[in-house]
Coordinates of C-alpha atoms in Angstrom, one line a residue:
X1 CA 130.7 -53.6 -19.5
X2 CA 131.0 -50.4 -17.4
X3 CA 128.3 -48.5 -19.3
X4 CA 125.5 -49.5 -21.8
X5 CA 126.7 -49.3 -25.4
X6 CA 123.6 -50.3 -27.5
X7 CA 124.4 -50.6 -31.2
X8 CA 128.2 -50.6 -30.8
X9 CA 130.7 -53.4 -31.0
X10 CA 131.7 -54.9 -27.6
X11 CA 135.3 -54.3 -26.7
X12 CA 137.4 -55.3 -23.7
X13 CA 136.4 -53.0 -20.9
X14 CA 139.2 -54.0 -18.7
X15 CA 142.6 -53.7 -20.5
X16 CA 144.3 -54.9 -17.2
X17 CA 142.2 -58.1 -17.4
X18 CA 143.1 -58.7 -21.0
X19 CA 146.8 -58.3 -20.2
X20 CA 146.5 -60.5 -17.2
X21 CA 144.7 -63.2 -19.2
X22 CA 147.4 -63.1 -21.9
X23 CA 150.1 -63.6 -19.3
X24 CA 148.3 -66.3 -17.3
X25 CA 146.8 -68.5 -19.9
X26 CA 148.8 -70.4 -22.6
X27 CA 148.3 -69.4 -26.2
X28 CA 145.3 -71.2 -27.7
X29 CA 143.4 -71.4 -24.5
X30 CA 139.7 -71.4 -25.4
X31 CA 137.9 -68.1 -24.7
X32 CA 135.4 -70.1 -22.6
X33 CA 138.3 -70.7 -20.1
X34 CA 139.5 -67.1 -20.1
X35 CA 136.1 -65.5 -19.7
X36 CA 135.6 -63.4 -16.5
X37 CA 133.2 -65.8 -14.9
X38 CA 134.9 -69.0 -15.9
X39 CA 136.7 -71.2 -13.3
X40 CA 139.0 -73.4 -15.4
X41 CA 140.9 -74.7 -12.3
X42 CA 137.6 -75.5 -10.6
X43 CA 138.7 -74.1 -7.2
X44 CA 135.5 -72.1 -6.6
X45 CA 137.1 -68.7 -7.6
X46 CA 136.1 -67.4 -11.0
X47 CA 138.7 -65.6 -13.2
X48 CA 137.4 -62.2 -12.0
X49 CA 138.2 -63.2 -8.4
X50 CA 141.6 -64.7 -9.4
X51 CA 142.4 -61.5 -11.3
X52 CA 141.3 -59.2 -8.5
X53 CA 143.4 -61.0 -5.9
X54 CA 146.3 -61.7 -8.3
X55 CA 146.0 -65.5 -8.0
X56 CA 147.0 -68.0 -10.7
X57 CA 143.8 -69.0 -12.6
X58 CA 145.1 -72.5 -13.6
X59 CA 146.3 -73.5 -10.1
X60 CA 143.6 -74.7 -7.7
X61 CA 143.7 -74.1 -4.0
X62 CA 144.6 -70.4 -3.8
X63 CA 142.6 -68.4 -1.3
X64 CA 142.4 -64.6 -1.0
X65 CA 141.3 -64.5 2.6
X66 CA 143.3 -65.5 5.6
X67 CA 142.2 -65.5 9.3
X68 CA 144.6 -64.0 11.7
X69 CA 145.3 -65.3 15.2
X70 CA 144.0 -62.9 17.8
X71 CA 144.8 -62.7 21.5
X72 CA 142.3 -64.6 23.7
X73 CA 139.0 -62.7 23.8
X74 CA 139.9 -60.5 20.8
X75 CA 137.5 -60.2 17.8
X76 CA 138.1 -62.2 14.7
X77 CA 140.5 -60.6 12.2
X78 CA 141.1 -61.4 8.5
X79 CA 143.5 -60.3 5.8
X80 CA 143.3 -60.1 2.0
X81 CA 145.1 -58.3 -0.8
X82 CA 143.3 -56.8 -3.8
X83 CA 144.8 -55.2 -6.8
X84 CA 144.9 -51.4 -6.8
X85 CA 145.5 -50.7 -10.5
X86 CA 141.9 -51.0 -11.7
X87 CA 139.6 -48.0 -11.2
X88 CA 136.4 -49.0 -9.5
X89 CA 137.5 -52.4 -8.4
X90 CA 136.4 -52.9 -4.8
X91 CA 136.2 -55.8 -2.3
X92 CA 133.7 -55.9 0.5
X93 CA 133.7 -58.3 3.4
X94 CA 130.3 -60.0 3.7
X95 CA 129.2 -61.5 7.0
X96 CA 126.5 -64.1 7.6
X97 CA 125.4 -66.2 10.6
X98 CA 124.0 -69.0 8.4
X99 CA 125.8 -68.7 5.0
X100 CA 122.4 -68.0 3.4
X101 CA 121.6 -64.3 4.2
X102 CA 124.6 -62.0 3.8
X103 CA 125.3 -58.5 5.0
X104 CA 127.8 -56.9 2.6
X105 CA 127.5 -53.4 4.0
X106 CA 130.6 -53.9 6.3
X107 CA 128.5 -52.5 9.2
X108 CA 130.0 -55.3 11.4
X109 CA 133.5 -54.9 9.9
X110 CA 136.2 -52.5 11.0
X111 CA 139.0 -52.0 8.5
X112 CA 142.1 -51.7 10.6
X113 CA 144.7 -51.1 7.9
X114 CA 144.9 -50.8 4.1
X115 CA 148.6 -51.0 3.1
X116 CA 149.8 -50.7 -0.6
X117 CA 152.2 -53.5 -1.4
X118 CA 155.0 -53.6 -4.0
X119 CA 153.2 -56.2 -6.1
X120 CA 150.4 -53.7 -7.1
X121 CA 147.9 -54.9 -4.4
X122 CA 146.6 -53.3 -1.3
X123 CA 146.6 -55.5 1.8
X124 CA 143.5 -55.1 3.9
X125 CA 143.3 -56.2 7.6
X126 CA 139.8 -56.1 9.0
X127 CA 138.2 -57.0 12.3
X128 CA 134.7 -58.6 12.7
X129 CA 132.6 -57.0 15.4
X130 CA 130.9 -59.9 17.1
X131 CA 128.1 -59.5 19.6
X132 CA 128.2 -61.7 22.7
X133 CA 125.2 -63.6 21.3
X134 CA 127.0 -64.5 18.1
X135 CA 127.9 -68.2 18.1
X136 CA 129.4 -68.3 14.6
X137 CA 130.1 -66.1 11.6
X138 CA 130.8 -66.8 8.0
X139 CA 132.9 -64.4 5.9
X140 CA 133.2 -63.9 2.2
X141 CA 134.7 -61.3 -0.1
X142 CA 132.5 -59.7 -2.7
X143 CA 134.2 -58.2 -5.8
X144 CA 132.6 -55.3 -7.6
X145 CA 133.6 -53.3 -10.6

């Protein structure tokens, strides 16, 4: 899945995902439930997101993003942790004023810290740069490989 391979047999391109799926899903789970873009717990996060954020794929309700309390008048801050053992796996914070059009360039985001954690993730704390005219902002995290 990382490069075109016409005429060759498809193989698992993410050995870390294969190992994660084997550990997280019971034996005999249908491949339709273990596929990257499946959401077997129906919590709105597909398996790729659950894998990237090290969340349990069969337990609904987990969230990778938390909003941090800021002192009065301070810009909005958020925190998330993403695995750091998969080359090329990235997470970008997308911003929107209407939840329709998204800016995923992080031009309005300042990453304050990126701290490796013992569980194999990197915790990111970021701050949203709001203009005085901004009444509201929506955030989302976009995973890329």
